[in-house]
Short mmCIF file of C-alpha atoms and ligand atoms in Angstrom, two decimals:
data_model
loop_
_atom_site.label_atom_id
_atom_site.label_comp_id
_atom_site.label_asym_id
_atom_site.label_seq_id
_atom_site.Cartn_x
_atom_site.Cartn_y
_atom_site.Cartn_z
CA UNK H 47 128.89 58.72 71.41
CA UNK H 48 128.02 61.44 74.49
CA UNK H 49 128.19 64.95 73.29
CA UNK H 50 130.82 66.88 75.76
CA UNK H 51 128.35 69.28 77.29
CA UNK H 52 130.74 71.35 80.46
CA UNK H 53 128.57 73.39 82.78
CA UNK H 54 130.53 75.99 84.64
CA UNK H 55 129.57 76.44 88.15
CA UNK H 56 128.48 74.17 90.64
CA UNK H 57 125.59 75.94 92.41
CA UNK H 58 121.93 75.12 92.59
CA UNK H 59 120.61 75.84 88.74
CA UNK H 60 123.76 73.77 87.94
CA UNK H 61 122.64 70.57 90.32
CA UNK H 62 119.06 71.20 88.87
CA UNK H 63 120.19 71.17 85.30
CA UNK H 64 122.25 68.09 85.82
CA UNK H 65 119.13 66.17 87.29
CA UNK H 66 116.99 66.81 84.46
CA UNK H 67 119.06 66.24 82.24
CA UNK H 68 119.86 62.60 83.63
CA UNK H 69 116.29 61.88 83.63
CA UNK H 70 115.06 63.17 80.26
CA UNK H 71 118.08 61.22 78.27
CA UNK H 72 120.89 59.72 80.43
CA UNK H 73 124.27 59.34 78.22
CA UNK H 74 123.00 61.29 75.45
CA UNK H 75 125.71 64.31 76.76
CA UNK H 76 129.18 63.66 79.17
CA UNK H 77 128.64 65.93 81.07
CA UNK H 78 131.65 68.07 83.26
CA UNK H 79 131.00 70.77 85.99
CA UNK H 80 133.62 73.18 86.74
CA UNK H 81 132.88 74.82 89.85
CA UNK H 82 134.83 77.01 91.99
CA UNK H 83 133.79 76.29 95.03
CA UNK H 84 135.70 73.21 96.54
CA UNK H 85 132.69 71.20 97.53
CA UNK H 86 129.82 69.63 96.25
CA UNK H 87 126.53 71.58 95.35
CA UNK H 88 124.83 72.69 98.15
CA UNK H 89 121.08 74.08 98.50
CA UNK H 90 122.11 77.74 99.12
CA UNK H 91 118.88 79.06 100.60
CA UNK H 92 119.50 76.77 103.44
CA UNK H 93 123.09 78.75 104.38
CA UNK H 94 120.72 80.46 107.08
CA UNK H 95 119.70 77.72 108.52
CA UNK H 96 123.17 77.01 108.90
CA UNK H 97 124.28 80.18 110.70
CA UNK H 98 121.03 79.72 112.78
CA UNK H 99 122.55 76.25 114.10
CA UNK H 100 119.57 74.88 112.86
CA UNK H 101 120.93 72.17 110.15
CA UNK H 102 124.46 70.98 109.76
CA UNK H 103 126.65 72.45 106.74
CA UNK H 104 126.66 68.97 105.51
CA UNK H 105 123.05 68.60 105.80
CA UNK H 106 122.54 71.29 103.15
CA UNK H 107 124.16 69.02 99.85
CA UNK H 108 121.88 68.88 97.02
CA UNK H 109 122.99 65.59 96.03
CA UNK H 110 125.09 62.53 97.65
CA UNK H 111 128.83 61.63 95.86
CA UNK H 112 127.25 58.98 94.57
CA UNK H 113 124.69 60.64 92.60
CA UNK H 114 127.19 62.13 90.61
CA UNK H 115 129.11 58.66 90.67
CA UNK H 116 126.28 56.42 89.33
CA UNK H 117 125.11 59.53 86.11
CA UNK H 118 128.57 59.38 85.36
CA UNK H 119 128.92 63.17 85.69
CA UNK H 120 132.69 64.02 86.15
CA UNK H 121 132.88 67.26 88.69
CA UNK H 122 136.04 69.10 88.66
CA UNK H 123 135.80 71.36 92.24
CA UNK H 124 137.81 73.93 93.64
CA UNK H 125 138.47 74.99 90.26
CA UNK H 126 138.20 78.14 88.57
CA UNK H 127 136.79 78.46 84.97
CA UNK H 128 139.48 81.37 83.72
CA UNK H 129 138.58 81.73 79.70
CA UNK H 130 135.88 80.51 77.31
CA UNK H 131 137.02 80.44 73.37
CA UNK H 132 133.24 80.22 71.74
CA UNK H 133 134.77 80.12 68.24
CA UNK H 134 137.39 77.16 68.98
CA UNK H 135 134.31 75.46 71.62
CA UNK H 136 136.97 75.06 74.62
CA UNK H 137 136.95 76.39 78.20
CA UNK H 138 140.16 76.97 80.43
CA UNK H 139 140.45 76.36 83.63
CA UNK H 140 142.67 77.96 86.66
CA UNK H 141 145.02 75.03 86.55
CA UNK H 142 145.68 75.81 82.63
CA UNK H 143 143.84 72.57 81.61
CA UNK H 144 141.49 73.04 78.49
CA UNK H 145 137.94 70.81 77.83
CA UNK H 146 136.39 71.13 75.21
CA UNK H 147 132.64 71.45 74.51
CA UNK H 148 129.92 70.49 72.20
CA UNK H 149 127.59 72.63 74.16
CA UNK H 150 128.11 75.13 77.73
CA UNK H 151 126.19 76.12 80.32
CA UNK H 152 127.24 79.29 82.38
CA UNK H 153 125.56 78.96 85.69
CA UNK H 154 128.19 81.10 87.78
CA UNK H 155 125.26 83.46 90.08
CA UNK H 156 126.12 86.06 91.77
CA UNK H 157 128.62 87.88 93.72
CA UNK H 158 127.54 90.03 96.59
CA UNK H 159 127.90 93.93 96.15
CA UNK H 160 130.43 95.71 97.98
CA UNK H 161 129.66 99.89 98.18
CA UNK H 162 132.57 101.74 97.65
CA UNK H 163 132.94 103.31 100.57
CA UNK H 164 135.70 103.77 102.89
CA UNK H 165 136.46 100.82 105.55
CA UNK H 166 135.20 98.14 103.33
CA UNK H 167 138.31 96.53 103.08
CA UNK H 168 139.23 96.21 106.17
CA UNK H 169 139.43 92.73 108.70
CA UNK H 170 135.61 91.84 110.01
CA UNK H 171 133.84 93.36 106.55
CA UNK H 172 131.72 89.98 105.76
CA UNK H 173 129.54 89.15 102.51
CA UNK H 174 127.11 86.41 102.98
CA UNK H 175 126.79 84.30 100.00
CA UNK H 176 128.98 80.74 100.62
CA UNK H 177 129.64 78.29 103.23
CA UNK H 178 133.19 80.22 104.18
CA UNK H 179 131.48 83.32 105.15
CA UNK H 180 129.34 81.36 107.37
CA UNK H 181 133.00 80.36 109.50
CA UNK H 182 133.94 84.33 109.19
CA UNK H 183 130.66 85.21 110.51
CA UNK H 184 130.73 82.48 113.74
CA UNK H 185 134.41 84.05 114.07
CA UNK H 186 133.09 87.42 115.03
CA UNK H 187 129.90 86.36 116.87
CA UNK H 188 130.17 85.77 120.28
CA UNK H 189 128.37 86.62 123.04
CA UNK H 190 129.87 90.06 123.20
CA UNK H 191 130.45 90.79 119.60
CA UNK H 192 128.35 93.81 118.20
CA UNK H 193 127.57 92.89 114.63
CA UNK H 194 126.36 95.75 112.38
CA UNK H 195 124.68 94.01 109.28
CA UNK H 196 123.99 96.70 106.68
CA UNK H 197 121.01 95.73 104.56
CA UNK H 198 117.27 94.96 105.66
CA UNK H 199 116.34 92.83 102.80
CA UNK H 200 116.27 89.06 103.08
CA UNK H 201 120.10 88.07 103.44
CA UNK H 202 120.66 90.70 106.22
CA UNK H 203 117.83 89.78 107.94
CA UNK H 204 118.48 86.21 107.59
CA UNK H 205 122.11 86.98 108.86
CA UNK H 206 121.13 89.35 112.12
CA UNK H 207 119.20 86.44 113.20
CA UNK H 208 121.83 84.12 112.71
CA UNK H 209 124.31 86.12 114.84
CA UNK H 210 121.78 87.05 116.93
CA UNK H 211 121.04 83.55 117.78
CA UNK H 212 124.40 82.67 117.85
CA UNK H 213 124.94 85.09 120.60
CA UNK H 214 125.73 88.50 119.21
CA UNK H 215 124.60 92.14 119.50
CA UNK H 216 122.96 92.83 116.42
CA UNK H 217 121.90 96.24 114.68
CA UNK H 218 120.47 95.96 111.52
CA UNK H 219 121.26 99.24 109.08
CA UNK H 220 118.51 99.43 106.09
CA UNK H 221 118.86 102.62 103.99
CA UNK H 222 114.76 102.53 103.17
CA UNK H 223 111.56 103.45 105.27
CA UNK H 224 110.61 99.80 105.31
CA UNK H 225 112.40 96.53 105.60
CA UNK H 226 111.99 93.78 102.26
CA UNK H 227 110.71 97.06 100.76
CA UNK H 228 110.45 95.03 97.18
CA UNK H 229 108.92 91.89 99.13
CA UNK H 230 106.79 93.45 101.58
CA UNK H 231 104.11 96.14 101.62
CA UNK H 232 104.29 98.61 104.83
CA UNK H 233 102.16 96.96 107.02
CA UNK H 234 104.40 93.69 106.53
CA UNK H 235 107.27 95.51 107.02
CA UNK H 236 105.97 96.58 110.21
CA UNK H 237 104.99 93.62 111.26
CA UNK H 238 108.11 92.41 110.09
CA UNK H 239 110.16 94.87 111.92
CA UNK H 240 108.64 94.05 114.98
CA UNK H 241 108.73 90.48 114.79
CA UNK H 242 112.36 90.84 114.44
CA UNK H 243 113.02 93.26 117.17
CA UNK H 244 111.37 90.63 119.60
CA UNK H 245 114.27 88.61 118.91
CA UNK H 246 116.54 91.19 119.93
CA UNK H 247 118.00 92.60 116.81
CA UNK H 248 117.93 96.90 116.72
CA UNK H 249 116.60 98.05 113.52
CA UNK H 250 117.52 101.12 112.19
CA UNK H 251 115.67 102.69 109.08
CA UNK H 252 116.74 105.02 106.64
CA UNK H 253 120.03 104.43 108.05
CA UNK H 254 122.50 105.52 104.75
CA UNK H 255 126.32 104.45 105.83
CA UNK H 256 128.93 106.76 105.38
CA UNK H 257 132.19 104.87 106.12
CA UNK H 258 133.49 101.64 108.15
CA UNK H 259 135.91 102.84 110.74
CA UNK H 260 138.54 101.32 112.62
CA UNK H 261 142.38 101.39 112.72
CA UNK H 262 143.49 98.06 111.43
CA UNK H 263 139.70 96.05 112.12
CA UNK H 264 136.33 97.17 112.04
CA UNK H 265 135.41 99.20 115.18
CA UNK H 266 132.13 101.02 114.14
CA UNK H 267 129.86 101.97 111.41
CA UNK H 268 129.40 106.03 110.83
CA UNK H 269 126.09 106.78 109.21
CA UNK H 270 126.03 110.21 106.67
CA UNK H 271 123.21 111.80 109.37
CA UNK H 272 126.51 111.77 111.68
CA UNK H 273 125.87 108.61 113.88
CA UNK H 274 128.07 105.96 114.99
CA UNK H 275 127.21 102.57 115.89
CA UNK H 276 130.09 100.41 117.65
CA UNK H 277 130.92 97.49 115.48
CA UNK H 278 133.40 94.28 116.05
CA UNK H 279 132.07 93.07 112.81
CA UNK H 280 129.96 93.98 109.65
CA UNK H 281 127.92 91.99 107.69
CA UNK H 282 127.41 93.78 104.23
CA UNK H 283 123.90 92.32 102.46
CA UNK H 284 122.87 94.92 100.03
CA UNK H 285 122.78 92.68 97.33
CA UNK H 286 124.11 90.75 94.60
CA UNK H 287 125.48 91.01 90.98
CA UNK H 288 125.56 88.42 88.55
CA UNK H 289 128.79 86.92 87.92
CA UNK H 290 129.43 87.96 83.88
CA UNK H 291 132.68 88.60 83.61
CA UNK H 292 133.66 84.88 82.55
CA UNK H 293 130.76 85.86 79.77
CA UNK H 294 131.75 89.20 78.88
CA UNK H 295 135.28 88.85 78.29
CA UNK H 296 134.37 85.98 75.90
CA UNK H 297 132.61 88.21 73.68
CA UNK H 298 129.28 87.05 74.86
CA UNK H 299 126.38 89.55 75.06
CA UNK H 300 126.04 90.97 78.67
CA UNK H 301 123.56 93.72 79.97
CA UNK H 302 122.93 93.44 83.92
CA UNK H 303 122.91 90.13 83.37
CA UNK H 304 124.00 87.12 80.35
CA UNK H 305 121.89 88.13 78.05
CA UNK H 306 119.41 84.83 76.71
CA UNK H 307 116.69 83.67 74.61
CA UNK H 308 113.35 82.12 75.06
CA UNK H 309 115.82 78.96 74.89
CA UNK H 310 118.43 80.22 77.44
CA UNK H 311 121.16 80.25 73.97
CA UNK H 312 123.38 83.13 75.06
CA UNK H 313 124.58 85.33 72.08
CA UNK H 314 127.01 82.87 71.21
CA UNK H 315 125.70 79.45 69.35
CA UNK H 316 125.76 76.14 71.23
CA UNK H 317 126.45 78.33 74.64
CA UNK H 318 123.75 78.81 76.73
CA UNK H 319 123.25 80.25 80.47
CA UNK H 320 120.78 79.77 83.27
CA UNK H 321 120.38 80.78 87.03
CA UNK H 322 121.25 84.32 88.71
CA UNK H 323 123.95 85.31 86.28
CA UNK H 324 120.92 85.74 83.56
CA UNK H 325 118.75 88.13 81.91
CA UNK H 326 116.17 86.85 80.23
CA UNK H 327 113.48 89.57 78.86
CA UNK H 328 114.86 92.37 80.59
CA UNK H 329 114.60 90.80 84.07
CA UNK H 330 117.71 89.26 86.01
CA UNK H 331 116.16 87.15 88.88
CA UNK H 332 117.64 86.44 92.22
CA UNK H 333 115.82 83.24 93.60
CA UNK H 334 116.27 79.84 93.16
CA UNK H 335 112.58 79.06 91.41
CA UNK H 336 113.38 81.45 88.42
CA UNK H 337 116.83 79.29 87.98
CA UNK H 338 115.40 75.77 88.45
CA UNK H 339 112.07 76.77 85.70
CA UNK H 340 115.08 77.99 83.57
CA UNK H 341 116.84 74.57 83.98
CA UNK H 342 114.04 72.50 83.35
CA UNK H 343 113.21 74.83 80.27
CA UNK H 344 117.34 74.17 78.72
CA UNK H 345 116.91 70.39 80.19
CA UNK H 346 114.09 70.20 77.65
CA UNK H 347 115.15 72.36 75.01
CA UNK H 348 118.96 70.42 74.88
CA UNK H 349 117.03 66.45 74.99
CA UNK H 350 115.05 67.95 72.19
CA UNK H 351 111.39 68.79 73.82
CA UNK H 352 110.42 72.02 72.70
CA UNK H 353 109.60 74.27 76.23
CA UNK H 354 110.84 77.87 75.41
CA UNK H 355 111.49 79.38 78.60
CA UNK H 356 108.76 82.74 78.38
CA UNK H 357 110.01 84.50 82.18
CA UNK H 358 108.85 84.08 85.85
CA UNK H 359 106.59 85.32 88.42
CA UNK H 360 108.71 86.03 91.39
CA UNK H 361 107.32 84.36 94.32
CA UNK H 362 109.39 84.79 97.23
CA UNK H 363 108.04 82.16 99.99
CA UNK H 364 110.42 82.61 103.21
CA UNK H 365 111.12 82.54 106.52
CA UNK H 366 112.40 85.42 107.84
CA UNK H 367 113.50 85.31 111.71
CA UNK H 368 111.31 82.46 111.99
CA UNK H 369 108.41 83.94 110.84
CA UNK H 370 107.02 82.72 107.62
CA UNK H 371 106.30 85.33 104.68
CA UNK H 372 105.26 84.78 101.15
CA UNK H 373 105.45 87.58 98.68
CA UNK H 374 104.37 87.21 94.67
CA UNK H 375 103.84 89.55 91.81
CA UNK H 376 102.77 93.07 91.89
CA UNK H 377 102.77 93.55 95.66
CA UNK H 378 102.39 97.58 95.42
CA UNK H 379 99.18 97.16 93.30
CA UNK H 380 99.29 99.99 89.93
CA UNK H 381 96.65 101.76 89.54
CA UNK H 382 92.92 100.51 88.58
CA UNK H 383 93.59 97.53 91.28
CA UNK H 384 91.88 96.48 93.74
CA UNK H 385 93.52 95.05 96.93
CA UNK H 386 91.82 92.57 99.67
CA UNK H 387 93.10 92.86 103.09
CA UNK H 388 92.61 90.45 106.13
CA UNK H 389 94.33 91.31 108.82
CA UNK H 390 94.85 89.83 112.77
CA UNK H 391 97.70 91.81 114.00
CA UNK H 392 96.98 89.63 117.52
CA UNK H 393 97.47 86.46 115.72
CA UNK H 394 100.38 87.81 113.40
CA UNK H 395 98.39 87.21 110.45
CA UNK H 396 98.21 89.45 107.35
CA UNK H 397 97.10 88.77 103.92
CA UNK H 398 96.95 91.32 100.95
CA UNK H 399 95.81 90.09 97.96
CA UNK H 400 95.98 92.48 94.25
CA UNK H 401 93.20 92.02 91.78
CA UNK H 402 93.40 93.80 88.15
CA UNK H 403 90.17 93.58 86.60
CA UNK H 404 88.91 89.95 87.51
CA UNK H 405 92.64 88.52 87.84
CA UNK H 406 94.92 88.01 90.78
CA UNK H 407 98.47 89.91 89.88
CA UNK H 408 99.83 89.67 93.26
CA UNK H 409 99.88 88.29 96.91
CA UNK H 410 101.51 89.16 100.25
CA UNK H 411 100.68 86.72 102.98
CA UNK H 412 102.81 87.66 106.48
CA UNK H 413 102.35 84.39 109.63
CA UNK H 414 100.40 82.10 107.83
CA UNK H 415 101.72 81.68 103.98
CA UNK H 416 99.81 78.30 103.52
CA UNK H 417 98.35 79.44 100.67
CA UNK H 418 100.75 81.03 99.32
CA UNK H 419 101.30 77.85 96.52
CA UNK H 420 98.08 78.54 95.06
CA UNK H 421 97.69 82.08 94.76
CA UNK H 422 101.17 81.92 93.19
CA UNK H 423 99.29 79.24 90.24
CA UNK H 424 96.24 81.88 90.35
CA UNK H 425 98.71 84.75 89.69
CA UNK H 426 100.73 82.60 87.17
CA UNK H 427 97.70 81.37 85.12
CA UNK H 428 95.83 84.83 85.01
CA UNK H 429 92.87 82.67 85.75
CA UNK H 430 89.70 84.75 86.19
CA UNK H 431 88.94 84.68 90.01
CA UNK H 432 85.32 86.79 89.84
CA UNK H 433 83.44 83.20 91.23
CA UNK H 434 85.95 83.14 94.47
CA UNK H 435 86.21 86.56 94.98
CA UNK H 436 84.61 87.02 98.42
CA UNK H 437 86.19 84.43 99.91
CA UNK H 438 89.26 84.72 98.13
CA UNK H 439 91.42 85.89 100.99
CA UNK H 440 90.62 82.74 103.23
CA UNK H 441 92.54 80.23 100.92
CA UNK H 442 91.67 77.57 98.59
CA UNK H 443 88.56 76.68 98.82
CA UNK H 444 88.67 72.65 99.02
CA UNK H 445 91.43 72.85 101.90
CA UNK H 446 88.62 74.62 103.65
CA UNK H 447 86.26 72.05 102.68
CA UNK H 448 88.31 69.21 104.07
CA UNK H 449 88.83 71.17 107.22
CA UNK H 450 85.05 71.49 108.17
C1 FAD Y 123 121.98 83.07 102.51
C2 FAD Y 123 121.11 82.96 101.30
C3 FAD Y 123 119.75 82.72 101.45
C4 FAD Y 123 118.92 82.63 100.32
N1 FAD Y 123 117.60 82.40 100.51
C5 FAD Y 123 116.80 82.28 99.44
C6 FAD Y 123 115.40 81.99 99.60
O1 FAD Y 123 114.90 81.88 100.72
N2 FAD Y 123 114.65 81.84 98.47
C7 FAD Y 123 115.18 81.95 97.22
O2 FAD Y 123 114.46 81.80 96.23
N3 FAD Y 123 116.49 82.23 97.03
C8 FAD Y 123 117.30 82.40 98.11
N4 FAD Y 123 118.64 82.66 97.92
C9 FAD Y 123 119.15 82.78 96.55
C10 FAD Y 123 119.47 81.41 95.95
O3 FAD Y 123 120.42 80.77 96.74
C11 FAD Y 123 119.97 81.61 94.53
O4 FAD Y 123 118.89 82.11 93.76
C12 FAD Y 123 120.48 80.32 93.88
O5 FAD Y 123 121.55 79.79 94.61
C13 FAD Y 123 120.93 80.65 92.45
O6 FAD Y 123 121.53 79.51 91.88
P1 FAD Y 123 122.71 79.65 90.80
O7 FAD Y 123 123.10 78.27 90.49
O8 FAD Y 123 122.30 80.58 89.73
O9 FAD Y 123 123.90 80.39 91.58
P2 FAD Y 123 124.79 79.85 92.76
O10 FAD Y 123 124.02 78.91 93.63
O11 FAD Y 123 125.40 81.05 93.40
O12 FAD Y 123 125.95 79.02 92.07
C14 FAD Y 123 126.91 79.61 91.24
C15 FAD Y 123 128.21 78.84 91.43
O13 FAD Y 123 129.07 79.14 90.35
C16 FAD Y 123 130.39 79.22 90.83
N5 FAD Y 123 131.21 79.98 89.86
C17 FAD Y 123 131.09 81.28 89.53
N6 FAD Y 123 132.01 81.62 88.59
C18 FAD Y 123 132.72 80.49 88.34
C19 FAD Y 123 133.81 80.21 87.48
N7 FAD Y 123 134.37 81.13 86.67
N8 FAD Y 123 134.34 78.94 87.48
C20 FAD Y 123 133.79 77.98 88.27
N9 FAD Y 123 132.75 78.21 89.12
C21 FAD Y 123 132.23 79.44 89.14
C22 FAD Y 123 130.23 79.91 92.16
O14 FAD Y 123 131.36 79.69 92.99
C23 FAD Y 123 128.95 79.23 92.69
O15 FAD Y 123 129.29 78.08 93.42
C24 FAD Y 123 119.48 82.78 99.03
C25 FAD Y 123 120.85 83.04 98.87
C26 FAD Y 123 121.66 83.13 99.99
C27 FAD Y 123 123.13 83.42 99.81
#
């Protein structure tokens, strides 16, 4: 008979988990998803493309209803996961029914981070992380809506350009020097910055908000250096926080993050986690590769491969106001590295790659991010790259060989 394994949350490490888990032994578990959002999974990273008008929102499902249908996976939607009893193996849910489990799988992300400051409550403060702030954001974007979006890191970038397209005045706050300061080196971020101000969107650096004013709705944003920037809306992107508290109150180990193994087993026996709510090592991770590695790893580990899950090398491989950018490892380069620039500022091409000792540790590639895939495997098998060296910075060698 199927062991009961219930996964709550019904986001993308959840859809990936379910997948390899079908392939690797199909009716060995029954499985259940609880997921509180009232929809099927949905590739997340694509909500962008989605605010851009680019793709439809129900373009962006991970998987078709029959999918589900024909692996026999039973998906309970629009429905909160409320307790977890680890001792008596049984999760509530909102609706006060009870399943029980052989084996669960948190995979509940993140939640955006609201500052506490004054004004965030009030109507026109927007988060960007589901398909429902996408309709709150179209709400308050017309063609003369000023949108403040407060964060210059990847979501508020991707969400100025969104509105922007969509037809709004945007100013983008960002309390650093630089924009994708953990992504980006400065001369990315400048070429970053200006990439984005061709589109129309004001940037404004070292910009640290104060309050959100208005009298009943947002009507501006007051920086602490005493400015004020006239806002119909604001989009808050600072950042996220994985969702724990489902964990924590549980009695399951939580630092930043659910704390796991090298086999994703949370403190608890037989419950495991995977995705952004997770810290594995030390690190909590907030992009999709980390999650899906971590769901192949428990896909494995739970059909009885042996694959401990040993961390990630963050790769982040975007597109960022339509220009593509690829960031991976150590960006900043520590000391005793050596870095390797090429740059064509005319062409909107810059590549910075970080050696330590004969290994690459890290890549930034701004325009063309072709080869971003394999520096990534160079940086991720600590290969020694002495032979290639010179030439390093022009990409993998046999592409170039089946270009001439
Ligand atoms: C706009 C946007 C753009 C992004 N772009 C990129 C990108 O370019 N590259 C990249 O690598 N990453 C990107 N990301 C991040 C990426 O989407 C996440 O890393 C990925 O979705 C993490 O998957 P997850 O399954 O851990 O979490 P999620 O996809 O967030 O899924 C978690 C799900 O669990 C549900 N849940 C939580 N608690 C409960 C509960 N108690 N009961 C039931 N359900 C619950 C939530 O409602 C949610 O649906 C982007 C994110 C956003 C928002």
């Amino acid at each position: 008979m199927s062991e009961p394994l219930v996964i709550i949350g019904n986001g993308m490490a959840a859809a990936r988990l379910a997948d390899e888990l079908s392939s690797r032994a199909l009716g060995r578990y029954a499985v259940a998803i609880i997921g509180e959002e009232p929809r099927l999974a949905y590739n997340r990273v694509l909500l962008s493309s989605v605010l851009a008008g680019e793709v439809a929102s129900s373009d962006i499902e991970l998987k078709p209803t029959k999918w589900w249908l024909d692996r026999g996976i039973t998906l309970r939607y629009g429905c909160r996961a409320t307790t977890i009893d680890p001792a008596a193996h049984t999760v509530t849910l909102a609706d006060g029914q009870s399943l029980s489990f052989s084996k669960l799988v948190l995979a509940t992300g993140s939640q955006p981070i609201k500052p506490a400051l004054p004004g965030m409550t009030l109507p026109g403060v927007i988060t960007f992380r589901e398909i429902n702030d996408i309709w709150a954001m179209w709400h308050r974007a017309g063609t003369d809506d000023r949108v403040v979006v407060i964060g210059g890191g990847l979501l508020g970038l991707e969400a100025a350009y969104g509105l922007a397209k969509a037809g709004a005045r945007v100013t983008v706050l960002h309390l650093m020097d630089r924009l994708m300061e953990r992504q980006l080196d400065a001369r990315a971020a400048a070429m970053l910055q200006r990439a984005v101000e061709a589109k129309g969107i004001e940037i404004i650096l070292n910009a640290d908000t104060a309050e959100i004013s208005g009298a009943g709705r947002v009507e501006g944003v007051r920086l602490k250096d005493g400015r004020t920037i006239t806002a119909d809306a604001v989009v808050v992107a600072i950042g996220i926080r994985p969702s724990v508290d489902l964990a924590r109150s549980a009695g399951i180990a939580v630092n930043r993050g659910i704390v796991v193994d090298d086999t994703l087993q949370t403190s608890a026996r037989g419950i495991y986690a995977i995705g952004e709510c997770v810290e594995h090592r030390n690190i909590v991770y907030g992009l999709v590769e980390p999650a899906y590695e971590q769901a192949r790893a428990l896909a494995a580990h739970l059909t009885g491969g042996a694959a401990p899950y040993g961390g990630s090398v963050l790769a982040t491989n975007l597109k960022v106001s339509g220009v593509n950018v690829f960031s991976a490892g150590d960006i900043l380069g520590a000391e005793n590295t050596e870095e390797i620039v090429l740059s064509d500022p005319g062409a909107g091409i810059y590549k910075k790659l970080v050696l330590a000792g004969d290994r690459l540790v890290g890549a930034v590639l701004f325009g063309d991010t072709a080869d971003g895939a394999w520096y990534l495997d160079l940086i991720r098998s600590a290969q020694p790259v002495d032979q290639l060296h010179d030439d390093l910075a022009f990409g993998r060698p046999c592409t170039k060989a089946i270009a001439a």
